[in-house]
Coordinates of C-alpha atoms in Angstrom, one line a residue:
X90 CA -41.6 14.6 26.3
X91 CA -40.4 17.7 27.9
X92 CA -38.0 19.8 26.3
X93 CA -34.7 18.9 28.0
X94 CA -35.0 14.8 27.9
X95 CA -35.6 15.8 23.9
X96 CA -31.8 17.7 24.2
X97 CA -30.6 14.5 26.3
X98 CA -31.6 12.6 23.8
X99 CA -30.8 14.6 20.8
X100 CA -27.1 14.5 22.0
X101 CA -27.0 11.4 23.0
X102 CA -27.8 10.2 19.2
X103 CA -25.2 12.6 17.9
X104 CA -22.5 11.5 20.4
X105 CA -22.9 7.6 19.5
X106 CA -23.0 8.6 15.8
X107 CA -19.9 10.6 16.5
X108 CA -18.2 7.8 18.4
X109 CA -19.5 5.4 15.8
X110 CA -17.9 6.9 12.7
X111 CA -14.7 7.3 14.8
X112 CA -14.8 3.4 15.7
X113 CA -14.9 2.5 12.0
X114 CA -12.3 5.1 10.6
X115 CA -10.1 3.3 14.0
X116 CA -11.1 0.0 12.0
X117 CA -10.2 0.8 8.5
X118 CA -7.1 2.4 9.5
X119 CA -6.1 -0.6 11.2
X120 CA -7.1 -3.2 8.6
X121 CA -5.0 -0.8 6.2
X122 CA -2.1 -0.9 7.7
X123 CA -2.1 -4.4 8.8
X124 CA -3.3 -6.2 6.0
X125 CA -1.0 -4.8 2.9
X126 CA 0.3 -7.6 1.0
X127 CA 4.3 -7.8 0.9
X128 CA 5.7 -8.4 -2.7
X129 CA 7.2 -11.8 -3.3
X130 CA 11.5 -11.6 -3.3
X131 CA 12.3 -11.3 -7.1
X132 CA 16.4 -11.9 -8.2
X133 CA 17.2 -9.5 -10.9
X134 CA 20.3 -10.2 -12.9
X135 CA 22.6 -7.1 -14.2
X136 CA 22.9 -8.4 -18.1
X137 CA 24.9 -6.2 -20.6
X138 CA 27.5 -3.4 -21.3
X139 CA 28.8 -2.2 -17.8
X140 CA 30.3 1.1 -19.4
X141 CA 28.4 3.1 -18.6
X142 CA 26.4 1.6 -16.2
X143 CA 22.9 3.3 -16.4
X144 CA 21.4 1.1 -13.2
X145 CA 17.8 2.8 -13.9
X146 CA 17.8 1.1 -17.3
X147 CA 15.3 -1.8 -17.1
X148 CA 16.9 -3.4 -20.2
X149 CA 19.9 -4.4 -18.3
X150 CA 17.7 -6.4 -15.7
X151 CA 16.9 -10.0 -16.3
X152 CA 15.3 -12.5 -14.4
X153 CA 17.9 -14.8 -15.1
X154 CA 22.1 -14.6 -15.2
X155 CA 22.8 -14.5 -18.7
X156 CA 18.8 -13.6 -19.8
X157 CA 17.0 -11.4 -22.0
X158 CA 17.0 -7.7 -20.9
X159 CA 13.6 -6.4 -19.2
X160 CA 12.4 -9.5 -18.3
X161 CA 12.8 -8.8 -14.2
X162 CA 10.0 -8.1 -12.3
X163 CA 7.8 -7.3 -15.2
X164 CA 9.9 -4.8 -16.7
X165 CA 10.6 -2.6 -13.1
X166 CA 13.6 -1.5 -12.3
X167 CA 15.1 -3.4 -9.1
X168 CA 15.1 -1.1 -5.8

């Protein structure tokens, strides 16, 4: 082969394994942004003293009106 269909075809290899890895980060960007998972809808209950109100307190969250404190979501604060 002469020299110049070896550069032809050098660069043709590096151009489809340039477009090639550019086609797959394409993929994975798509499939990660349109495959995340939304969290199911969870009703937290205020329960407790309201004075003061510390709203970042997970022991005033319950998963039921009238429940046991840090029960909501697993023990996350609502928001």
């Amino acid at each position: 082969m002469s020299k110049s269909i070896k550069k032809a075809a050098k660069t043709s290899m590096l151009f489809l394994i340039f477009l090639s890895f550019f086609a797959a980060m394409a993929t994975l960007a798509y499939l990660g942004i349109h495959s995340k998972t939304k969290a199911a809808a969870t009703n937290c209950y205020w329960v407790g003293d309201t004075s003061p109100a510390v709203w970042n307190d997970a022991t005033h969250w319950s998963s039921s009106a009238g429940g046991a404190g840090s029960t909501c979501d697993s023990g996350t604060v609502p928001g």
